[in-house]
Short mmCIF file of C-alpha atoms (C1' of nucleotides) in Angstrom, two decimals:
data_model
loop_
_atom_site.label_atom_id
_atom_site.label_comp_id
_atom_site.label_asym_id
_atom_site.label_seq_id
_atom_site.Cartn_x
_atom_site.Cartn_y
_atom_site.Cartn_z
CA UNK P 1 -23.94 112.46 251.43
CA UNK P 2 -23.33 109.51 249.17
CA UNK P 3 -22.87 107.08 252.03
CA UNK P 4 -26.45 107.72 253.15
CA UNK P 5 -28.04 106.43 249.98
CA UNK P 6 -27.44 102.75 250.63
CA UNK P 7 -24.67 102.31 248.08
CA UNK P 8 -22.01 99.71 248.77
CA UNK P 9 -18.72 100.81 250.36
CA UNK P 10 -16.83 100.06 247.13
CA UNK P 11 -19.06 102.41 245.20
CA UNK P 12 -18.99 105.11 247.84
CA UNK P 13 -15.21 105.10 247.98
CA UNK P 14 -14.95 105.33 244.18
CA UNK P 15 -17.34 108.25 244.16
CA UNK P 16 -15.35 109.99 246.85
CA UNK P 17 -12.12 109.29 245.03
CA UNK P 18 -13.65 110.96 242.00
CA UNK P 19 -14.14 114.04 244.14
CA UNK P 20 -17.89 114.03 244.64
CA UNK P 21 -19.38 114.56 248.04
CA UNK P 22 -22.99 115.49 247.55
CA UNK P 23 -25.45 113.67 245.32
CA UNK P 24 -27.42 115.72 242.82
CA UNK P 25 -31.21 115.83 243.26
CA UNK P 26 -31.85 113.08 240.72
CA UNK P 27 -29.22 110.87 242.34
CA UNK P 28 -30.61 111.45 245.82
CA UNK P 29 -34.11 110.69 244.60
CA UNK P 30 -33.46 107.75 242.29
CA UNK P 31 -30.62 105.78 243.87
CA UNK P 32 -32.43 104.47 246.98
CA UNK P 33 -35.32 103.16 244.84
CA UNK P 34 -32.98 101.63 242.30
CA UNK P 35 -31.14 99.86 245.10
CA UNK P 36 -34.44 98.38 246.27
CA UNK P 37 -34.77 96.89 242.79
CA UNK P 38 -37.77 99.01 241.99
CA UNK P 39 -38.52 100.24 238.50
CA UNK P 40 -37.68 103.90 238.15
CA UNK P 41 -39.04 106.46 235.74
CA UNK P 42 -36.61 109.37 235.77
CA UNK P 43 -37.58 112.66 234.21
CA UNK P 44 -34.32 114.48 233.81
CA UNK P 45 -31.92 115.85 231.30
CA UNK P 46 -28.24 115.22 231.13
CA UNK P 47 -26.20 117.59 233.21
CA UNK P 48 -28.34 116.73 236.19
CA UNK P 49 -26.17 113.79 237.17
CA UNK P 50 -28.55 111.36 235.56
CA UNK P 51 -25.93 108.88 234.40
CA UNK P 52 -24.54 108.32 237.88
CA UNK P 53 -28.08 107.89 239.14
CA UNK P 54 -28.23 104.55 237.36
CA UNK P 55 -24.54 103.62 237.16
CA UNK P 56 -23.94 103.79 240.93
CA UNK P 57 -26.84 101.58 242.03
CA UNK P 58 -26.07 99.17 239.19
CA UNK P 59 -22.53 98.78 240.45
CA UNK P 60 -23.82 98.07 243.94
CA UNK P 61 -26.36 95.53 242.75
CA UNK P 62 -23.85 93.80 240.47
CA UNK P 63 -21.61 92.94 243.39
CA UNK P 64 -23.72 89.86 243.98
CA UNK P 65 -23.34 87.24 241.28
CA UNK P 66 -21.36 86.80 238.13
CA UNK P 67 -21.96 87.03 234.40
CA UNK P 68 -22.04 83.98 232.19
CA UNK P 69 -20.72 83.86 228.66
CA UNK P 70 -22.94 85.65 226.17
CA UNK P 71 -25.46 86.43 228.89
CA UNK P 72 -25.04 89.96 230.19
CA UNK P 73 -26.53 90.81 233.55
CA UNK P 74 -27.43 94.37 232.70
CA UNK P 75 -28.26 96.21 229.51
CA UNK P 76 -28.17 99.95 228.89
CA UNK P 77 -29.58 101.45 225.69
CA UNK P 78 -28.36 104.81 224.47
CA UNK P 79 -29.48 106.72 221.38
CA UNK P 80 -26.06 107.75 220.13
CA UNK P 81 -22.62 106.21 220.09
CA UNK P 82 -21.10 109.12 221.95
CA UNK P 83 -23.56 108.80 224.78
CA UNK P 84 -22.94 105.09 225.01
CA UNK P 85 -19.20 105.72 225.22
CA UNK P 86 -19.81 108.29 227.89
CA UNK P 87 -21.69 105.81 230.02
CA UNK P 88 -18.85 103.35 229.62
CA UNK P 89 -16.48 106.00 230.95
CA UNK P 90 -18.75 106.43 233.90
CA UNK P 91 -18.52 102.70 234.67
CA UNK P 92 -14.76 102.94 234.46
CA UNK P 93 -14.66 105.86 236.83
CA UNK P 94 -17.05 104.55 239.47
CA UNK P 95 -16.19 100.90 238.98
CA UNK P 96 -12.50 101.15 239.89
CA UNK P 97 -13.05 98.95 242.91
CA UNK P 98 -15.01 96.35 240.98
CA UNK P 99 -13.90 93.64 238.64
CA UNK P 100 -16.60 94.00 236.04
CA UNK P 101 -16.62 93.33 232.35
CA UNK P 102 -18.25 96.18 230.48
CA UNK P 103 -19.01 95.77 226.78
CA UNK P 104 -19.71 98.75 224.59
CA UNK P 105 -21.75 97.62 221.60
CA UNK P 106 -21.98 100.46 219.11
CA UNK P 107 -21.84 100.74 215.35
CA UNK P 108 -18.99 102.08 213.32
CA UNK P 109 -16.37 99.91 214.99
CA UNK P 110 -15.33 96.30 214.57
CA UNK P 111 -17.15 93.35 216.07
CA UNK P 112 -14.06 91.53 217.30
CA UNK P 113 -13.46 93.33 220.55
CA UNK P 114 -17.19 93.42 221.22
CA UNK P 115 -17.53 89.67 220.66
CA UNK P 116 -14.59 88.97 222.93
CA UNK P 117 -16.17 90.87 225.79
CA UNK P 118 -19.54 89.22 225.26
CA UNK P 119 -17.96 85.75 225.23
CA UNK P 120 -16.03 86.48 228.35
CA UNK P 121 -19.30 87.23 230.11
CA UNK P 122 -20.27 90.88 230.30
CA UNK P 123 -21.71 92.22 233.50
CA UNK P 124 -22.73 95.38 231.72
CA UNK P 125 -23.67 95.88 228.09
CA UNK P 126 -23.98 99.44 226.88
CA UNK P 127 -25.40 99.62 223.38
CA UNK P 128 -27.00 101.60 220.62
CA UNK P 129 -30.07 99.75 219.32
CA UNK P 130 -28.82 98.93 215.84
CA UNK P 131 -25.62 97.21 216.86
CA UNK P 132 -27.34 95.42 219.73
CA UNK P 133 -29.93 93.92 217.40
CA UNK P 134 -27.16 92.98 215.01
CA UNK P 135 -25.45 90.98 217.76
CA UNK P 136 -28.75 89.41 218.75
CA UNK P 137 -29.51 88.35 215.20
CA UNK P 138 -26.10 86.76 214.88
CA UNK P 139 -26.93 84.74 217.96
CA UNK P 140 -23.91 86.17 219.72
CA UNK P 141 -25.83 87.62 222.60
CA UNK P 142 -28.55 86.24 224.84
CA UNK P 143 -30.68 88.49 226.97
CA UNK P 144 -32.45 86.04 229.26
CA UNK P 145 -30.12 86.73 232.18
CA UNK P 146 -30.57 90.49 232.15
CA UNK P 147 -31.40 91.66 235.66
CA UNK P 148 -31.38 95.41 235.06
CA UNK P 149 -32.48 97.14 231.87
CA UNK P 150 -31.82 100.85 231.39
CA UNK P 151 -33.33 103.02 228.69
CA UNK P 152 -31.64 106.40 228.56
CA UNK P 153 -32.87 109.47 226.67
CA UNK P 154 -36.07 107.72 225.65
CA UNK P 155 -37.57 110.79 224.03
CA UNK P 156 -34.58 111.07 221.81
CA UNK P 157 -34.86 107.41 220.91
CA UNK P 158 -38.38 108.24 219.85
CA UNK P 159 -37.21 111.07 217.62
CA UNK P 160 -34.72 108.77 216.03
CA UNK P 161 -37.25 106.07 215.31
CA UNK P 162 -35.89 103.56 217.80
CA UNK P 163 -39.16 102.81 219.55
CA UNK P 164 -39.90 99.63 217.55
CA UNK P 165 -36.37 98.43 218.33
CA UNK P 166 -36.88 99.08 222.02
CA UNK P 167 -40.15 97.20 221.94
CA UNK P 168 -38.47 94.26 220.28
CA UNK P 169 -35.73 94.25 222.87
CA UNK P 170 -38.19 94.57 225.75
CA UNK P 171 -40.02 91.48 224.54
CA UNK P 172 -36.84 89.41 224.52
CA UNK P 173 -35.88 90.46 228.04
CA UNK P 174 -37.02 88.34 230.97
CA UNK P 175 -40.22 89.57 232.58
CA UNK P 176 -38.59 89.42 235.97
CA UNK P 177 -36.18 92.29 235.71
CA UNK P 178 -35.67 95.81 236.92
CA UNK P 179 -36.19 98.65 234.47
CA UNK P 180 -34.73 102.12 234.85
CA UNK P 181 -36.16 104.48 232.29
CA UNK P 182 -35.04 108.04 231.62
CA UNK P 183 -36.56 110.70 229.47
CA UNK P 184 -36.46 114.48 229.49
CA UNK P 185 -40.00 114.77 228.19
CA UNK P 186 -43.00 112.46 228.15
CA UNK P 187 -44.70 112.46 224.76
CA UNK P 188 -47.54 109.98 224.45
CA UNK P 189 -45.48 107.32 222.70
CA UNK P 190 -43.12 107.30 225.67
CA UNK P 191 -45.99 107.14 228.15
CA UNK P 192 -47.25 104.10 226.30
CA UNK P 193 -43.85 102.42 226.48
CA UNK P 194 -43.62 103.11 230.18
CA UNK P 195 -47.13 101.74 230.77
CA UNK P 196 -46.34 98.53 228.97
CA UNK P 197 -42.79 97.81 230.08
CA UNK P 198 -42.37 99.20 233.60
CA UNK P 199 -43.95 97.76 236.72
CA UNK P 200 -45.18 100.23 239.34
CA UNK P 201 -42.38 102.62 238.56
CA UNK P 202 -41.27 105.20 241.09
CA UNK P 203 -41.47 108.49 239.31
CA UNK P 204 -38.52 110.76 239.93
CA UNK P 205 -38.59 114.22 238.47
CA UNK P 206 -35.86 116.78 238.74
CA UNK P 207 -36.69 119.84 236.76
CA UNK P 208 -39.10 120.55 233.97
CA UNK P 209 -37.24 120.66 230.66
CA UNK P 210 -37.91 124.33 230.08
CA UNK P 211 -36.08 125.44 233.21
CA UNK P 212 -32.76 124.42 231.71
CA UNK P 213 -32.92 127.60 229.71
CA UNK P 214 -33.16 129.92 232.65
CA UNK P 215 -29.49 130.41 233.36
CA UNK P 216 -28.81 130.95 229.68
CA UNK P 217 -28.74 134.38 228.11
CA UNK P 218 -30.47 133.90 224.78
CA UNK P 219 -30.12 136.28 221.88
CA UNK P 220 -31.25 136.04 218.29
CA UNK P 221 -29.08 137.73 215.72
CA UNK P 222 -30.21 139.02 212.36
CA UNK P 223 -28.03 138.10 209.45
CA UNK P 224 -28.01 138.04 205.70
CA UNK P 225 -28.94 134.73 204.12
CA UNK P 226 -25.82 133.77 202.22
CA UNK P 227 -23.34 131.40 203.81
CA UNK P 228 -20.68 134.09 203.64
CA UNK P 229 -22.84 136.59 205.47
CA UNK P 230 -23.72 134.01 208.06
CA UNK P 231 -20.09 133.11 208.59
CA UNK P 232 -19.24 136.79 208.95
CA UNK P 233 -21.99 137.20 211.51
CA UNK P 234 -20.76 134.18 213.40
CA UNK P 235 -17.15 135.35 213.54
CA UNK P 236 -18.27 138.74 214.73
CA UNK P 237 -20.28 137.14 217.49
CA UNK P 238 -17.48 134.87 218.59
CA UNK P 239 -14.93 137.64 218.60
CA UNK P 240 -17.22 139.91 220.53
CA UNK P 241 -17.65 137.43 223.36
CA UNK P 242 -14.91 138.14 225.86
CA UNK P 243 -16.08 135.51 228.30
CA UNK P 244 -16.08 132.70 225.81
CA UNK P 245 -14.21 129.73 227.15
CA UNK P 246 -15.59 127.18 224.75
CA UNK P 247 -18.59 126.86 222.52
CA UNK P 248 -20.61 124.59 220.27
CA UNK P 249 -21.75 125.85 216.88
CA UNK P 250 -24.79 123.99 215.62
CA UNK P 251 -25.56 123.57 211.93
CA UNK P 252 -28.73 122.02 210.56
CA UNK P 253 -26.99 120.23 207.74
CA UNK P 254 -24.01 117.96 207.82
CA UNK P 255 -22.69 119.31 204.55
CA UNK P 256 -22.41 122.81 206.03
CA UNK P 257 -20.32 121.58 208.92
CA UNK P 258 -17.20 120.88 206.92
CA UNK P 259 -17.39 124.21 205.14
CA UNK P 260 -17.88 126.18 208.30
CA UNK P 261 -15.22 124.18 210.10
CA UNK P 262 -12.62 124.96 207.46
CA UNK P 263 -13.63 128.60 207.28
CA UNK P 264 -13.19 129.03 211.01
CA UNK P 265 -9.93 127.16 210.91
CA UNK P 266 -8.67 129.45 208.18
CA UNK P 267 -9.60 132.42 210.30
CA UNK P 268 -7.40 131.11 213.05
CA UNK P 269 -9.97 129.69 215.41
CA UNK P 270 -9.29 126.61 217.43
CA UNK P 271 -12.05 124.41 216.11
CA UNK P 272 -13.23 120.84 215.55
CA UNK P 273 -16.10 119.26 213.67
CA UNK P 274 -18.57 116.59 214.72
CA UNK P 275 -21.36 114.86 212.84
CA UNK P 276 -22.71 111.40 212.27
CA UNK P 277 -21.09 110.72 208.90
CA UNK P 278 -17.61 111.12 210.26
CA UNK P 279 -15.75 107.97 211.07
CA UNK P 280 -16.16 106.84 214.60
CA UNK P 281 -12.56 107.32 215.64
CA UNK P 282 -12.51 110.92 214.51
CA UNK P 283 -15.81 111.53 216.31
CA UNK P 284 -14.34 110.25 219.54
CA UNK P 285 -11.06 112.08 219.14
CA UNK P 286 -12.74 115.36 218.37
CA UNK P 287 -15.12 115.12 221.27
CA UNK P 288 -12.24 114.26 223.53
CA UNK P 289 -10.19 117.23 222.37
CA UNK P 290 -13.14 119.47 223.00
CA UNK P 291 -13.77 118.10 226.47
CA UNK P 292 -10.12 118.48 227.34
CA UNK P 293 -10.08 122.06 226.12
CA UNK P 294 -7.64 121.30 223.36
CA UNK P 295 -10.08 122.92 220.99
CA UNK P 296 -12.26 125.89 221.82
CA UNK P 297 -15.05 125.56 219.29
CA UNK P 298 -16.96 122.58 218.01
CA UNK P 299 -18.97 122.78 214.81
CA UNK P 300 -21.60 120.10 215.16
CA UNK P 301 -24.85 118.65 213.92
CA UNK P 302 -27.65 117.77 216.29
CA UNK P 303 -25.68 114.67 217.17
CA UNK P 304 -24.28 116.96 219.86
CA UNK P 305 -27.57 118.64 220.71
CA UNK P 306 -28.65 116.29 223.42
CA UNK P 307 -27.09 114.27 226.09
CA UNK P 308 -23.43 114.89 225.53
CA UNK P 309 -22.02 115.65 228.91
CA UNK P 310 -19.59 118.48 228.40
CA UNK P 311 -19.62 120.27 231.71
CA UNK P 312 -18.05 123.54 230.75
CA UNK P 313 -19.61 124.98 227.61
CA UNK P 314 -19.86 128.74 227.95
CA UNK P 315 -21.48 129.41 224.58
CA UNK P 316 -23.83 127.93 222.06
CA UNK P 317 -24.09 129.41 218.59
CA UNK P 318 -26.87 128.32 216.31
CA UNK P 319 -25.45 128.87 212.86
CA UNK P 320 -28.89 127.82 211.64
CA UNK P 321 -32.22 128.14 213.40
CA UNK P 322 -33.12 124.54 214.27
CA UNK P 323 -36.03 122.93 212.44
CA UNK P 324 -37.76 121.81 215.58
CA UNK P 325 -38.46 124.18 218.39
CA UNK P 326 -37.64 121.33 220.74
CA UNK P 327 -34.17 120.99 219.27
CA UNK P 328 -33.63 124.62 220.13
CA UNK P 329 -34.13 123.88 223.80
CA UNK P 330 -31.79 120.92 223.63
CA UNK P 331 -29.12 122.87 221.84
CA UNK P 332 -29.07 125.79 224.22
CA UNK P 333 -29.22 123.30 227.05
CA UNK P 334 -25.58 122.49 226.23
CA UNK P 335 -24.64 125.67 228.05
CA UNK P 336 -25.71 127.01 231.41
CA UNK P 337 -25.30 123.54 232.87
CA UNK P 338 -25.23 122.84 236.56
CA UNK P 339 -26.13 126.35 237.55
CA UNK P 340 -23.43 127.99 235.48
CA UNK P 341 -24.42 130.91 233.36
CA UNK P 342 -24.19 130.57 229.63
CA UNK P 343 -24.93 132.40 226.44
CA UNK P 344 -26.75 131.22 223.35
CA UNK P 345 -26.82 133.08 220.06
CA UNK P 346 -29.03 132.09 217.18
CA UNK P 347 -28.24 133.44 213.74
CA UNK P 348 -31.47 134.10 211.95
CA UNK P 349 -32.06 135.09 208.34
CA UNK P 350 -35.25 136.57 206.92
CA UNK P 351 -36.14 133.07 205.67
CA UNK P 352 -36.09 131.74 209.23
CA UNK P 353 -39.07 133.79 210.31
CA UNK P 354 -41.41 130.84 210.67
CA UNK P 355 -38.91 128.79 212.62
CA UNK P 356 -38.34 131.67 215.01
CA UNK P 357 -42.08 132.03 215.43
CA UNK P 358 -42.31 128.34 216.30
CA UNK P 359 -39.63 128.77 218.94
CA UNK P 360 -41.43 131.77 220.38
CA UNK P 361 -44.65 129.76 220.49
CA UNK P 362 -42.92 127.02 222.41
CA UNK P 363 -41.13 129.36 224.81
CA UNK P 364 -44.39 131.24 225.24
CA UNK P 365 -42.59 134.52 224.90
CA UNK P 366 -40.84 136.59 222.29
CA UNK P 367 -37.19 136.00 221.66
CA UNK P 368 -34.78 138.85 222.27
CA UNK P 369 -32.83 140.24 219.37
CA UNK P 370 -29.26 141.26 219.83
CA UNK P 371 -29.61 144.65 218.17
CA UNK P 372 -32.72 145.50 220.14
CA UNK P 373 -31.45 145.41 223.67
CA UNK P 374 -28.71 146.55 225.98
CA UNK P 375 -25.46 145.66 224.35
CA UNK P 376 -23.63 142.50 225.22
CA UNK P 377 -20.09 142.80 223.98
CA UNK P 378 -20.88 141.41 220.55
CA UNK P 379 -23.20 144.19 219.69
CA UNK P 380 -20.72 146.88 220.39
CA UNK P 381 -18.12 145.22 218.26
CA UNK P 382 -20.64 144.74 215.50
CA UNK P 383 -21.40 148.41 215.52
CA UNK P 384 -17.76 149.34 215.65
CA UNK P 385 -16.66 147.19 212.79
CA UNK P 386 -19.64 148.06 210.68
CA UNK P 387 -20.31 144.45 209.82
CA UNK P 388 -16.81 143.79 208.51
CA UNK P 389 -14.08 142.51 210.69
CA UNK P 390 -11.11 142.72 208.42
CA UNK P 391 -9.62 145.54 210.42
CA UNK P 392 -9.50 143.56 213.61
CA UNK P 393 -6.23 142.08 214.65
CA UNK P 394 -5.91 138.44 213.82
CA UNK P 395 -7.25 136.26 216.49
CA UNK P 396 -4.84 134.30 218.50
CA UNK P 397 -2.90 137.42 219.36
CA UNK P 398 -5.37 139.00 221.70
CA UNK P 399 -5.65 136.04 223.93
CA UNK P 400 -5.30 137.49 227.37
CA UNK P 401 -8.69 139.09 227.41
CA UNK P 402 -10.71 136.31 225.99
CA UNK P 403 -11.55 134.41 229.09
CA UNK P 404 -13.10 135.46 232.29
CA UNK P 405 -10.98 135.38 235.39
CA UNK P 406 -12.52 132.11 236.48
CA UNK P 407 -10.99 130.21 233.59
CA UNK P 408 -7.64 131.94 233.66
CA UNK P 409 -5.86 129.62 235.99
CA UNK P 410 -7.04 126.47 234.29
CA UNK P 411 -5.73 127.79 231.06
CA UNK P 412 -2.39 128.64 232.48
CA UNK P 413 -2.09 125.25 234.07
CA UNK P 414 -2.48 123.36 230.85
CA UNK P 415 -0.88 125.72 228.40
CA UNK P 416 1.67 123.58 226.63
CA UNK P 417 3.09 125.89 223.97
CA UNK P 418 4.20 129.23 225.33
CA UNK P 419 3.82 131.00 222.04
CA UNK P 420 0.21 129.92 221.56
CA UNK P 421 -1.16 129.10 224.98
CA UNK P 422 -4.83 128.96 224.11
CA UNK P 423 -4.65 128.18 220.48
CA UNK P 424 -4.60 124.46 220.75
CA UNK P 425 -4.61 122.67 217.45
CA UNK P 426 -7.74 121.51 215.83
CA UNK P 427 -7.78 117.79 215.27
CA UNK P 428 -7.37 116.61 211.75
CA UNK P 429 -10.40 117.65 209.79
CA UNK P 430 -12.93 114.97 209.16
CA UNK P 431 -12.27 113.22 205.95
CA UNK P 432 -15.68 111.88 205.20
CA UNK P 433 -17.22 112.64 201.90
CA UNK P 434 -19.81 114.92 203.41
CA UNK P 435 -17.01 117.11 204.48
CA UNK P 436 -16.11 118.09 200.97
CA UNK P 437 -17.02 121.67 200.35
CA UNK P 438 -19.81 122.10 197.88
CA UNK P 439 -18.45 123.44 194.63
CA UNK P 440 -20.47 126.61 194.92
CA UNK P 441 -18.53 127.52 197.99
CA UNK P 442 -15.08 127.08 196.60
CA UNK P 443 -14.93 130.60 195.24
CA UNK P 444 -15.81 132.27 198.45
CA UNK P 445 -13.32 130.14 200.28
CA UNK P 446 -10.61 131.66 198.23
CA UNK P 447 -11.77 135.10 199.13
CA UNK P 448 -11.88 134.24 202.83
CA UNK P 449 -8.31 133.16 202.53
CA UNK P 450 -7.18 136.67 201.75
CA UNK P 451 -6.81 137.50 205.37
CA UNK P 452 -3.12 138.44 205.43
CA UNK P 453 -1.44 137.27 208.58
CA UNK P 454 -2.99 134.27 210.14
CA UNK P 455 -1.31 132.37 212.91
CA UNK P 456 -2.44 129.01 211.60
CA UNK P 457 0.95 127.69 210.73
CA UNK P 458 2.10 128.34 214.21
CA UNK P 459 -0.11 125.68 215.68
CA UNK P 460 0.18 123.18 212.88
CA UNK P 461 3.26 121.74 214.48
CA UNK P 462 2.45 122.07 218.13
CA UNK P 463 3.55 118.87 219.80
CA UNK P 464 0.33 117.28 220.95
CA UNK P 465 -1.49 116.32 217.78
CA UNK P 466 -1.09 112.57 217.63
CA UNK P 467 0.81 111.89 214.44
CA UNK P 468 -1.61 109.26 213.19
CA UNK P 469 -4.36 111.83 213.14
CA UNK P 470 -2.53 113.78 210.52
CA UNK P 471 -2.19 110.81 208.21
CA UNK P 472 -4.95 110.05 205.75
CA UNK P 473 -7.21 107.29 206.98
CA UNK P 474 -7.21 105.35 203.76
CA UNK P 475 -5.81 105.61 200.28
CA UNK P 476 -7.34 108.60 198.62
CA UNK P 477 -10.51 107.87 196.80
CA UNK P 478 -11.29 109.55 193.53
CA UNK P 479 -13.37 112.67 193.86
CA UNK P 480 -16.60 111.53 195.40
CA UNK P 481 -19.77 111.79 193.44
CA UNK P 482 -22.26 110.13 195.67
CA UNK P 483 -25.19 110.21 193.31
CA UNK P 484 -24.18 106.87 191.85
CA UNK P 485 -24.98 104.72 194.81
CA UNK P 486 -28.69 104.93 194.46
CA UNK P 487 -30.52 101.80 195.45
CA UNK P 488 -32.12 99.66 192.82
CA UNK P 489 -35.15 99.17 195.01
CA UNK P 490 -36.15 102.77 194.57
CA UNK P 491 -39.91 102.84 194.04
CA UNK P 492 -41.16 104.31 190.82
CA UNK P 493 -43.08 107.56 190.89
"C1'" DA Q 1 -35.12 122.77 204.54
"C1'" DA Q 2 -32.33 117.80 208.87
"C1'" DA Q 3 -30.04 114.43 211.88
"C1'" DA Q 4 -29.39 110.14 214.07
"C1'" DA Q 5 -28.63 104.69 213.90
"C1'" DA Q 6 -26.71 98.35 211.42
"C1'" DT Q 7 -24.02 97.07 206.94
#
DNA sequence: AAAAAAT
């Protein structure tokens, strides 16, 4: 029980109010040590309750003392803006009984609000490295009063090249501090960081990273190489999955995301798009819609591969085989969370042979191909439709059978528009330049469009799309040709 | 063959 971990009554009551009774293994293991002000090295992935394992003890410890202007008492580093925002939400949820100032310092949004919070005296600063350093360089933020320093998703920070930034930040922080350090894996660069910046850490390990995959049914799916063939394969897979409640579709390239997003939208799917070149507000809105089940599918880059805490993803579709075998594990780790079963499909073209081999090498076993084994629903439908799905009824009509019984009541409870209960609207498509369809695809788009009777219009005017989302963000720019903004410092050769 | 993060 949470009240046995040594957390303060305020924290315990907030946790209970949030509906939690039993700590997860990482929480049970890490919280008592964190409360004793020990350094903690936590080996765990998201979905294990990792965030609460540092947020709850931090709230307890912060009850003593007060923040001074520009001198935060705690600092949390996150690799992506979404993760940082998620941690802020966690402080809001568990900190309802506290009067704490929490500042979220991430890029892509204005400095004003951030500066105000810092000046007021932030108890908690949650930041991505770039924006944090920006504040530091402007002299707006002083770190000498930091009592607790949290590094989350350290291995991902490594992948993203943030290690030098973390080292810089560590050197500014007071030596007398508590460090809570989380990483799903321990490559040697991370071990070195831990050795240098943690003091006698208590090592808390929940589950080896590979075990995340065990509740997930993984299938590889052969497909032709052209985008059209891949999109056909994907639609067939999605339509064949009767138990699909929601799913993430991963693309390797940002520029493919917009194309695929629009294609799915045209085919009547409830879909959103998420990648790092989209403006921050749209990113947040889209993620929110997905979490709240307002959209069923999310076409995303690897920005969504790790860490995002979306508790209920039933399916992962890899539209592309990921470049790194490790990314594969992270992507499929978005489903099958918290003991739930999940399904992951990876669309693979003949050109992807080497990447598949790399994944097999890492998994230490062969992957299973959809057409080689006992048929999940998708295979049957693939066989039936002979690779073309034109004859199928338009989606959005056959709703009743799409979800398993477990989800049925949730759906009913939140269905706002009787005519289209599950077909919630997609948020406004991202308007960033990378979302423009490549010219080569324009032709095939037109052909896709030929599907005769799509229900799209029906959910265009459903009531719960905030009106501002449908307005353009800024005056229309002339057709973007981005090749002109090349830097003058480009080296020769 | 990529993505992410400061402007």
